[in-house]
PDB file of C-alpha atoms and ligand atoms in Angstrom:
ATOM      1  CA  UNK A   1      83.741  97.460  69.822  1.00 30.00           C
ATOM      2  CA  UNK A   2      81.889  94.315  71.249  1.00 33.00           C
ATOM      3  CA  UNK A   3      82.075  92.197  73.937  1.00 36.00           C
ATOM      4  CA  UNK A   4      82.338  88.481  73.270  1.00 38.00           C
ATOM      5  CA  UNK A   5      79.935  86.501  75.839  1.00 38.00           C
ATOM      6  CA  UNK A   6      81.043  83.710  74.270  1.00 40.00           C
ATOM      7  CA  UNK A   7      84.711  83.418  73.859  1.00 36.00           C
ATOM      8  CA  UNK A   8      85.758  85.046  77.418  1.00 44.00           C
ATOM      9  CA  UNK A   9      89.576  84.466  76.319  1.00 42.00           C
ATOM     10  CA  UNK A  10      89.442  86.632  73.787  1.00 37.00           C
ATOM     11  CA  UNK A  11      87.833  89.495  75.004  1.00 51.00           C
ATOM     12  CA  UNK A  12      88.422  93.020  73.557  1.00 48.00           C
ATOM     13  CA  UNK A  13      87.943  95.479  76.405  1.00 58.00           C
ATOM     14  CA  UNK A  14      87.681  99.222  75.748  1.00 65.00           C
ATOM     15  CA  UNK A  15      90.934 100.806  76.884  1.00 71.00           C
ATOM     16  CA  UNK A  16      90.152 102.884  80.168  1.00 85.00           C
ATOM     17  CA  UNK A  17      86.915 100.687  80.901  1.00 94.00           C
ATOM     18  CA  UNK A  18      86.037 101.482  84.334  1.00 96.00           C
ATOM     19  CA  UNK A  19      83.203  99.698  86.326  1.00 97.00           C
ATOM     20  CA  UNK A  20      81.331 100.827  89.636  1.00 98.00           C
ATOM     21  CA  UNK A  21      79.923  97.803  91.649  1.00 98.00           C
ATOM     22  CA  UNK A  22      77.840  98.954  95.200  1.00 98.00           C
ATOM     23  CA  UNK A  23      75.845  97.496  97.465  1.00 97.00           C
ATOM     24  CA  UNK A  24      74.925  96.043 101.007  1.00 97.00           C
ATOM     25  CA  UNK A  25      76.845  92.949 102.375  1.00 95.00           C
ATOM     26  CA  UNK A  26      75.786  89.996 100.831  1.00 93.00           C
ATOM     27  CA  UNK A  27      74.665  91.219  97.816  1.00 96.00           C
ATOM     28  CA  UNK A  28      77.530  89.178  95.425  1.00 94.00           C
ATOM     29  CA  UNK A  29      79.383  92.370  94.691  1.00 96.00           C
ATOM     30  CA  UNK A  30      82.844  90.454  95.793  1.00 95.00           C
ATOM     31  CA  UNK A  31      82.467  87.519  93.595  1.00 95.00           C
ATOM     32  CA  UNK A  32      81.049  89.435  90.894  1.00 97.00           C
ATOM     33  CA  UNK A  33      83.176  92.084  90.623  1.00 97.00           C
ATOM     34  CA  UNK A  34      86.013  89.681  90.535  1.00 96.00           C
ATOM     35  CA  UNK A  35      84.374  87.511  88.002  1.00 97.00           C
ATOM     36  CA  UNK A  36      83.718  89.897  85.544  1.00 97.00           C
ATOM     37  CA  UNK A  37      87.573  91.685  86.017  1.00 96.00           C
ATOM     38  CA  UNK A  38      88.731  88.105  84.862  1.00 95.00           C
ATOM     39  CA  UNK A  39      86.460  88.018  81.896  1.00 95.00           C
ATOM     40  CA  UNK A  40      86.830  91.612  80.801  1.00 94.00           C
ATOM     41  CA  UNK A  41      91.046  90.935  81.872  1.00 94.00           C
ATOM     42  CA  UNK A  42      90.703  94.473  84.122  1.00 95.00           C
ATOM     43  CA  UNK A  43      91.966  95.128  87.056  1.00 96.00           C
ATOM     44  CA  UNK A  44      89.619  94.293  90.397  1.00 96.00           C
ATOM     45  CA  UNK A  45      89.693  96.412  93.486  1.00 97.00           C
ATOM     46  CA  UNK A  46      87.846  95.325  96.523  1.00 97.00           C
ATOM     47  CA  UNK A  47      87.954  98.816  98.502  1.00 98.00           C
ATOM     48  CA  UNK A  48      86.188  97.262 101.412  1.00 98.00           C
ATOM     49  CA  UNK A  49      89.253  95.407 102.021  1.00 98.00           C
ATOM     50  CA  UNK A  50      91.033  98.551 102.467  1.00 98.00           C
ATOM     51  CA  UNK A  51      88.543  99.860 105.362  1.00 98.00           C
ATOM     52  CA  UNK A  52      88.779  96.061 106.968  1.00 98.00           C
ATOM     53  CA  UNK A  53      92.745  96.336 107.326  1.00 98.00           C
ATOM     54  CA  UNK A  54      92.927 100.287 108.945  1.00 98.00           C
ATOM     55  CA  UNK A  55      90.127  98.741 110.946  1.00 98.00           C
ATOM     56  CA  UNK A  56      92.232  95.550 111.985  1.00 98.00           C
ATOM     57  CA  UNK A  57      95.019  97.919 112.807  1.00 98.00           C
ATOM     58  CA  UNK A  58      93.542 100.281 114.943  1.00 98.00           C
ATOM     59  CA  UNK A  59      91.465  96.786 116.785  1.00 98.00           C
ATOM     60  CA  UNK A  60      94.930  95.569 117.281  1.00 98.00           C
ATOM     61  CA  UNK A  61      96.441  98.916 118.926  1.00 97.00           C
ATOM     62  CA  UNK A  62      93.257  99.545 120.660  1.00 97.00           C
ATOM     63  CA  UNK A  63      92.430 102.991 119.276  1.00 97.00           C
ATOM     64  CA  UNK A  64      89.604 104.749 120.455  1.00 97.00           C
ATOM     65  CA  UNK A  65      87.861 105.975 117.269  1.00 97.00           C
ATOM     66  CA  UNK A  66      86.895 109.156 118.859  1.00 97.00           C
ATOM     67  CA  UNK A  67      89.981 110.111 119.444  1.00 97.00           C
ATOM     68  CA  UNK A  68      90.744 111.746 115.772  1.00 96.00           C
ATOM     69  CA  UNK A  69      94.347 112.836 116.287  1.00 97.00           C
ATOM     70  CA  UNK A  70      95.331 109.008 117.233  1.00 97.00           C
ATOM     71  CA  UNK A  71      93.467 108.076 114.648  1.00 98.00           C
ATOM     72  CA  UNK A  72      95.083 110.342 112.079  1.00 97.00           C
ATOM     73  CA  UNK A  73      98.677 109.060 113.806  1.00 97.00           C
ATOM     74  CA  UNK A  74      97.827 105.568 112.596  1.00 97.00           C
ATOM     75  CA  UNK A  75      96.386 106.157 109.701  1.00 96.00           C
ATOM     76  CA  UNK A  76      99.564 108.256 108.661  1.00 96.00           C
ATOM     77  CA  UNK A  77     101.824 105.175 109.577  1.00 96.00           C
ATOM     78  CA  UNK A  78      99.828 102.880 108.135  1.00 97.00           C
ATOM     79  CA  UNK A  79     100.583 100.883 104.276  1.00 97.00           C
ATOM     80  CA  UNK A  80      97.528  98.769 103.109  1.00 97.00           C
ATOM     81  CA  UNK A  81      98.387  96.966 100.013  1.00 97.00           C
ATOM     82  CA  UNK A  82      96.181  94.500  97.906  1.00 95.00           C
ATOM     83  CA  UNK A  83      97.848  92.428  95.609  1.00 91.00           C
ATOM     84  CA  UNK A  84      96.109  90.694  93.016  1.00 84.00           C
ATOM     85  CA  UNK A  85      96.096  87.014  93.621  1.00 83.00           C
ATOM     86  CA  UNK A  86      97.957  86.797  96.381  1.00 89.00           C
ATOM     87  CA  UNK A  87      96.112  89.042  99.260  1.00 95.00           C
ATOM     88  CA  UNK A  88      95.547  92.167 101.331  1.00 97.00           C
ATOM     89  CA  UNK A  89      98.898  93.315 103.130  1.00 98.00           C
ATOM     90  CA  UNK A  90      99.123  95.879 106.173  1.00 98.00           C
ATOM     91  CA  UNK A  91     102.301  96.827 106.529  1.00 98.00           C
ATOM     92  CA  UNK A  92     103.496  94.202 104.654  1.00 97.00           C
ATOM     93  CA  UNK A  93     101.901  91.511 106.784  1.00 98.00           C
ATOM     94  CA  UNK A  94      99.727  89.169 105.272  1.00 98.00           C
ATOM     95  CA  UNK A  95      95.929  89.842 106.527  1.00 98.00           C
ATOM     96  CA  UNK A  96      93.556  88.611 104.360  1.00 97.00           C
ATOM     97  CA  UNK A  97      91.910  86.136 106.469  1.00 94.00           C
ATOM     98  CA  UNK A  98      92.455  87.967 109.519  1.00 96.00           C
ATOM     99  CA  UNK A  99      90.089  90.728 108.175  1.00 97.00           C
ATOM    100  CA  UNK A 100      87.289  88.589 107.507  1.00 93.00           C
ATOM    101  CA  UNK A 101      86.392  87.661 111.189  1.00 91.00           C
ATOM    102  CA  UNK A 102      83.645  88.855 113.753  1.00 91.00           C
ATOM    103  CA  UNK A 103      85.620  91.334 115.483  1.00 95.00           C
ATOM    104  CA  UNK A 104      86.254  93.583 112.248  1.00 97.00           C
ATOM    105  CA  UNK A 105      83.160  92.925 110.898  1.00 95.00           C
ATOM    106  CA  UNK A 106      81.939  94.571 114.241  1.00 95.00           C
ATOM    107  CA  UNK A 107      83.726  97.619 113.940  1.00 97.00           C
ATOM    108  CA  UNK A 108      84.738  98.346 110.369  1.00 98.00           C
ATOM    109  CA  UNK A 109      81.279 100.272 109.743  1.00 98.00           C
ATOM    110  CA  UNK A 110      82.428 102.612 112.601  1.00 98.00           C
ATOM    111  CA  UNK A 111      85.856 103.112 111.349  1.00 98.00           C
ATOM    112  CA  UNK A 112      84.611 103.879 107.614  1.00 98.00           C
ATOM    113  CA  UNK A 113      82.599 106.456 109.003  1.00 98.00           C
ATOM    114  CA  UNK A 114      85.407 108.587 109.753  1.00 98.00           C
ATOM    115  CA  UNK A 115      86.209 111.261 107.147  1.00 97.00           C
ATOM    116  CA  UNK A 116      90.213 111.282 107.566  1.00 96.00           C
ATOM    117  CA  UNK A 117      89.975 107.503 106.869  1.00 97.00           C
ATOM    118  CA  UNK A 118      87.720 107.811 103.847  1.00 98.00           C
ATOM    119  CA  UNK A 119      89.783 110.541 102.331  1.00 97.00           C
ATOM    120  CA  UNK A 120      93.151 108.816 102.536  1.00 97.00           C
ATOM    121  CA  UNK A 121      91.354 105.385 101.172  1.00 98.00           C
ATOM    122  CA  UNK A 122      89.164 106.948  97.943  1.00 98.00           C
ATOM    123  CA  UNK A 123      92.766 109.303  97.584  1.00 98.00           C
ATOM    124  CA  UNK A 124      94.379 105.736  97.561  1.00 97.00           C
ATOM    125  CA  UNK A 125      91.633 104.225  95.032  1.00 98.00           C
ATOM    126  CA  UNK A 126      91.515 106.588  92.778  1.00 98.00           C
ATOM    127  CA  UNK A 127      95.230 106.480  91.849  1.00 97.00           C
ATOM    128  CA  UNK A 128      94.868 102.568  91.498  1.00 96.00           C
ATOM    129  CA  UNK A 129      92.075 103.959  88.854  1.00 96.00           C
ATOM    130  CA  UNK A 130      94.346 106.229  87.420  1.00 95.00           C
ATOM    131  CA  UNK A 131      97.240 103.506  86.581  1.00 94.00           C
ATOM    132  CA  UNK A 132      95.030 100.710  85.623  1.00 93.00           C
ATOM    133  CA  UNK A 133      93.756 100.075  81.909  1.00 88.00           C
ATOM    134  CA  UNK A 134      90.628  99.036  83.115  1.00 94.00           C
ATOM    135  CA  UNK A 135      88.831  98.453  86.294  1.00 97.00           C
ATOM    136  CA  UNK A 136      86.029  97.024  88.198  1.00 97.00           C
ATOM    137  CA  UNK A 137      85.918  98.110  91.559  1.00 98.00           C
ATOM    138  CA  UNK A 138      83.519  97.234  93.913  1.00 98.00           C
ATOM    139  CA  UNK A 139      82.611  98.973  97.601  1.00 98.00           C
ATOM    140  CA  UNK A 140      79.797 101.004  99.061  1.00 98.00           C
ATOM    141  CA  UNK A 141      80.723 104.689  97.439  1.00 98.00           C
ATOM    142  CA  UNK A 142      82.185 103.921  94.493  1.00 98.00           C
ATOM    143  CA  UNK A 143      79.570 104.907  92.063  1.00 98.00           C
ATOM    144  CA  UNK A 144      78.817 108.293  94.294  1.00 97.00           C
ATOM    145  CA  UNK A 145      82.668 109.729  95.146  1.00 98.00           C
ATOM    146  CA  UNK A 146      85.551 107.451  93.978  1.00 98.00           C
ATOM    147  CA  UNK A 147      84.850 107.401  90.537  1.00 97.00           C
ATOM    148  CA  UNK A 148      81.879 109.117  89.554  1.00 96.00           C
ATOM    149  CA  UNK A 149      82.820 109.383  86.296  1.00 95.00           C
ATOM    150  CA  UNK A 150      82.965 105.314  85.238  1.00 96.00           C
ATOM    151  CA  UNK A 151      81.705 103.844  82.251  1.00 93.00           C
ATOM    152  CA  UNK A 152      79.243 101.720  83.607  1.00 96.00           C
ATOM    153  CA  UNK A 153      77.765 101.686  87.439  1.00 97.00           C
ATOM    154  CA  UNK A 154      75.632  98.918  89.062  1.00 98.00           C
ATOM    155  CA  UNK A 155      74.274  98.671  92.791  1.00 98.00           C
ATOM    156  CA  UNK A 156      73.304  94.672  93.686  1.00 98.00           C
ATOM    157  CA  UNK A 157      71.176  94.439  96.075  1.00 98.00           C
ATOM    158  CA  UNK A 158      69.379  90.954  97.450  1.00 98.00           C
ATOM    159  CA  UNK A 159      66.723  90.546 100.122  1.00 98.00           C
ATOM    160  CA  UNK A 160      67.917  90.861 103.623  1.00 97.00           C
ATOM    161  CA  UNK A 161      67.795  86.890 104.617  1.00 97.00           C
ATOM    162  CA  UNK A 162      69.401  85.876 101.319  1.00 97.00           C
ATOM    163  CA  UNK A 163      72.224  88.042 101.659  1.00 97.00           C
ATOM    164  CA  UNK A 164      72.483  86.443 105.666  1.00 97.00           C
ATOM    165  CA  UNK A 165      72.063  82.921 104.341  1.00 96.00           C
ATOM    166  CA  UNK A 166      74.731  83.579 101.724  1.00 95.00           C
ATOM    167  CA  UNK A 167      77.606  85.108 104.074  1.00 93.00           C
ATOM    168  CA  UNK A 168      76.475  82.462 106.842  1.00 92.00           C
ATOM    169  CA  UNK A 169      77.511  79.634 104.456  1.00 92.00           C
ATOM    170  CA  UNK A 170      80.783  81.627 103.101  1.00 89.00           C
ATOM    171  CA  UNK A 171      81.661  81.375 107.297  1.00 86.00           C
ATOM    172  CA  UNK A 172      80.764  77.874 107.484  1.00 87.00           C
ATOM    173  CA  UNK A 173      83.017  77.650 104.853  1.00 87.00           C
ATOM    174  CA  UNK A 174      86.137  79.345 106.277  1.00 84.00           C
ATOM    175  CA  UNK A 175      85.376  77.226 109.570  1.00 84.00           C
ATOM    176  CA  UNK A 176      83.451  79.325 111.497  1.00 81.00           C
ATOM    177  CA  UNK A 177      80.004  78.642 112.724  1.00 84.00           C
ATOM    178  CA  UNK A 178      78.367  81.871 113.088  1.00 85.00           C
ATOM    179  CA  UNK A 179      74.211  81.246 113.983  1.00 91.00           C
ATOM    180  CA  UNK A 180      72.228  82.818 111.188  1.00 94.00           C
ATOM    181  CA  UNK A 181      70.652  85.279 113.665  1.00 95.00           C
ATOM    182  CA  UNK A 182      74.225  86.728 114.403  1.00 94.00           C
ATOM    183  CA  UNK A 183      75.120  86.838 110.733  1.00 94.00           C
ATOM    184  CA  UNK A 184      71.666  88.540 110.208  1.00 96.00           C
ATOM    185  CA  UNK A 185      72.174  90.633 112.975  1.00 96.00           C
ATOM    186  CA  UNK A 186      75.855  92.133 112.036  1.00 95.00           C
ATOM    187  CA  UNK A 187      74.650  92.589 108.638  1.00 95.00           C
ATOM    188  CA  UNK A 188      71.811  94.374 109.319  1.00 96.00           C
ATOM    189  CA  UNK A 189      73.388  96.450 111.888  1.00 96.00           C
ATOM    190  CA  UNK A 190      76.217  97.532 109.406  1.00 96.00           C
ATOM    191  CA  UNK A 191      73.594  98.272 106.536  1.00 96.00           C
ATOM    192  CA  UNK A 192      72.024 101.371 108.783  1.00 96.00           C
ATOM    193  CA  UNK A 193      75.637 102.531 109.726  1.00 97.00           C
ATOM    194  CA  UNK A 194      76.786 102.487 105.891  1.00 97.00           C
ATOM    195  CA  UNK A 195      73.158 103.913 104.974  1.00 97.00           C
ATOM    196  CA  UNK A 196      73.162 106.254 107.404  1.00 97.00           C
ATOM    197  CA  UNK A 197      76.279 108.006 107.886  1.00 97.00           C
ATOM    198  CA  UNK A 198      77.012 111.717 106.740  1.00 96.00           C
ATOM    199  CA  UNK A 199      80.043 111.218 104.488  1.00 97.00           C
ATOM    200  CA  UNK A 200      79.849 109.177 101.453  1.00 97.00           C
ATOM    201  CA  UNK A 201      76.855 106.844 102.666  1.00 97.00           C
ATOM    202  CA  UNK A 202      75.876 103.471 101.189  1.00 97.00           C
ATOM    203  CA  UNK A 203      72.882 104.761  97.908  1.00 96.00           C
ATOM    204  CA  UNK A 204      71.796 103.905  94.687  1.00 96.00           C
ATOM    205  CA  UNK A 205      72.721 107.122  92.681  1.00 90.00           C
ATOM    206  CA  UNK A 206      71.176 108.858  89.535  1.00 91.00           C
ATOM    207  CA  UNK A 207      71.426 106.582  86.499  1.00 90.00           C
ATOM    208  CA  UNK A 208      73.185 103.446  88.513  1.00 97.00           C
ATOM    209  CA  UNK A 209      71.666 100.045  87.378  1.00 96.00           C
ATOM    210  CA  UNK A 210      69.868  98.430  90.540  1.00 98.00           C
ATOM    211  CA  UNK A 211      70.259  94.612  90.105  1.00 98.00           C
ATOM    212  CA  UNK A 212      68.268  92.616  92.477  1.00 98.00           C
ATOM    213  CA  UNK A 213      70.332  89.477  92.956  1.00 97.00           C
ATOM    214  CA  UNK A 214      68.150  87.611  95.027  1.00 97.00           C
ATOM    215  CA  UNK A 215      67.071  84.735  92.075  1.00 97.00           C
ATOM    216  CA  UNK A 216      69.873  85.127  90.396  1.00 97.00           C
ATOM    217  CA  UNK A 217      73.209  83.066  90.051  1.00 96.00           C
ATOM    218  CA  UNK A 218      76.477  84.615  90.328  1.00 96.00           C
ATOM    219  CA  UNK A 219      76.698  83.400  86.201  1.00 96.00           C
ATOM    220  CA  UNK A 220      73.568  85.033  85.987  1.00 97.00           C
ATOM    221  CA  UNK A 221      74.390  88.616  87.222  1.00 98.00           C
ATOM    222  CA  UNK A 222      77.825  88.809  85.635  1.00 97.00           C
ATOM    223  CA  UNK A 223      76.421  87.797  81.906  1.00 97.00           C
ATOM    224  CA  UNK A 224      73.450  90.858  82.915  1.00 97.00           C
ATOM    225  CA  UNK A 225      76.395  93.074  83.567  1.00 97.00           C
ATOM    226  CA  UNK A 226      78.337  92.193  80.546  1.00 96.00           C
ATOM    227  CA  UNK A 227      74.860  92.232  78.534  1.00 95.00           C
ATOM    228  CA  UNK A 228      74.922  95.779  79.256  1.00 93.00           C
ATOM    229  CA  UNK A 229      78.262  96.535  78.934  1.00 92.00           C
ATOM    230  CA  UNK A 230      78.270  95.237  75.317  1.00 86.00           C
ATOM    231  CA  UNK A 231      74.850  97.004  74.150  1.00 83.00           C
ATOM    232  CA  UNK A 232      75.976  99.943  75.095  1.00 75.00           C
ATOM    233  CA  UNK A 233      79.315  99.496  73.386  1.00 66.00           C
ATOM    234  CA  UNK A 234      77.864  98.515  70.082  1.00 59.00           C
ATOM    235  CA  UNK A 235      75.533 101.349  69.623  1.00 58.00           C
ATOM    236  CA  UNK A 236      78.728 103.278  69.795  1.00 56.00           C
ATOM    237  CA  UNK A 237      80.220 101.744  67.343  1.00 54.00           C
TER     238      UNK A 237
HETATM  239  O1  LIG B 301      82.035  92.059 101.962  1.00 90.52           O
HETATM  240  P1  LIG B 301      81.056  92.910 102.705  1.00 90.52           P
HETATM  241  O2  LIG B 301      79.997  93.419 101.806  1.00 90.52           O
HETATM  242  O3  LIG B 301      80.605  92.340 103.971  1.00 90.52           O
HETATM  243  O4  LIG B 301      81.811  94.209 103.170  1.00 90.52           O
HETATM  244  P2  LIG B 301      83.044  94.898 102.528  1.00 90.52           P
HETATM  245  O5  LIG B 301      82.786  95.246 101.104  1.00 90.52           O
HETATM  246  O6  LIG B 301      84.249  94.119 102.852  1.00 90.52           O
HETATM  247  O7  LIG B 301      83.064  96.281 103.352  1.00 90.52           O
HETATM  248  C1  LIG B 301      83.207  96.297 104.755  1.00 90.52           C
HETATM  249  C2  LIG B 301      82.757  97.650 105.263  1.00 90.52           C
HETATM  250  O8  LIG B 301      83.652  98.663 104.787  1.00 90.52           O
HETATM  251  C3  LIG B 301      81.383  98.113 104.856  1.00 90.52           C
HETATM  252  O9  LIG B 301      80.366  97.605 105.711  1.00 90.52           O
HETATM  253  C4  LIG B 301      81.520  99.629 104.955  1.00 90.52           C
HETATM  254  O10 LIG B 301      81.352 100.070 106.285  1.00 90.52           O
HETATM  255  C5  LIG B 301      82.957  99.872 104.564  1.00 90.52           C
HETATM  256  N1  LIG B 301      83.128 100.304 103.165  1.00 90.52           N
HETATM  257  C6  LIG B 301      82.907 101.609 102.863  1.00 90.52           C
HETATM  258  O11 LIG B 301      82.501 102.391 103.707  1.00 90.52           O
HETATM  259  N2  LIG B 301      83.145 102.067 101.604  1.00 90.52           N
HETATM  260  C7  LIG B 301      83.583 101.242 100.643  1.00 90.52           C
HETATM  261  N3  LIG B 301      83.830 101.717  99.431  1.00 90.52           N
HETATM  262  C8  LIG B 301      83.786  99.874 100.931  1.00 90.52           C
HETATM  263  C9  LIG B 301      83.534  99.413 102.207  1.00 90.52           C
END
């Protein structure tokens, strides 16, 4: 089976296709990932948007994240749904601009740290993996615990001001003008907390593809992907 670069409407995808994305903010995993889903016709799951609405909720109530039981009492009340095309829903409300802004990106490094919230979310992912044909789903773990058993895993990474300079101008974009410093700052500052944390942290695992995206076009680094995906499908064949 083969993988038409060419003709992206009439792509034949292997049934059960599933594709691990990872890597640091900034890297192009979002756009990517999506990118590729819509040429490959697979299902795309953005899990950080998962750990960006728990961590809008518990903003919103105030939760102190060291206080596990309250935590675990939202987190059991709590419905995050992302629906392709149209958004990310907590509780049925629409949220998916809400999650983008400073104060989750503050704190949604510190709420995926916790291990009750990470095992509800991968539980969560991993049936969306289970009922879709195919998938590309992109995060910080996905290669390492949600599905460590996918057809094809990639980490992107990019150099630190590249990936600042990039999610400064997707802000700009959205209307809000962030200083580069702060962007660097909040990026960096989530990096070591996703690095460094005990459960599930932020590495490039055994046999993932590294792709350094820093030269690269977002055209670029999906036709590498699919480049891959296809040569390894036709020596199967
Ligand atoms: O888009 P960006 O790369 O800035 O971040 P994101 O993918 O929306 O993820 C936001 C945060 O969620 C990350 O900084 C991680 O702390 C956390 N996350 C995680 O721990 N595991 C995942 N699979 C996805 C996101």
């Amino acid at each position: 089976m083969t993988y038409n670069l060419e003709k992206e409407d009439d792509m034949s995808i292997e049934a059960g296709l599933k594709i691990a994305i990872d890597g640091p903010a900034g890297s192009g995993k979002s756009i990517v990932a999506r990118e590729l889903a819509r040429r490959l016709k697979a299902t795309y799951l953005d899990t950080g948007a998962m750990y960006r609405a728990i961590t809008l909720k518990l903003l919103r109530r105030n939760t102190d994240l060291s206080d596990l039981p309250q935590v675990e009492m939202v987190l059991q009340r709590t419905t995050i749904v992302l629906s392709p095309g149209e958004g990310v829903f907590l509780d049925g409300e629409d949220v998916t601009e809400e999650i983008r802004k400073p104060a989750v990106n503050a704190m949604v490094s510190r709420v995926a740290e916790l291990t009750a919230i990470r095992r509800k979310l991968v539980r969560q992912q991993q049936e969306i993996a289970a009922s879709a044909g195919s998938i590309v789903m992109e995060g910080r773990d996905i290669a390492t615990r949600v599905l460590p058993d996918a057809s094809f895993k990639f980490y992107l990474d990019a150099a630190l001001t590249e990936r600042a300079r990039r999610r400064m101008l997707e802000q700009h974009d959205k209307g809000m003008a962030l200083s580069f410093e702060s962007v660097l700052n909040e990026i960096k500052e989530r990096d070591l907390i996703d690095s460094g944390r005990a459960d599930s942290p932020l590495t490039v695992a055994p046999g993932v593809s590294v792709i350094d995206t820093t030269e690269l076009t977002v055209e670029e680094v999906v036709e590498r992907i699919l480049e891959a995906v296809n040569s390894r499908s036709m020596r199967r064949d």
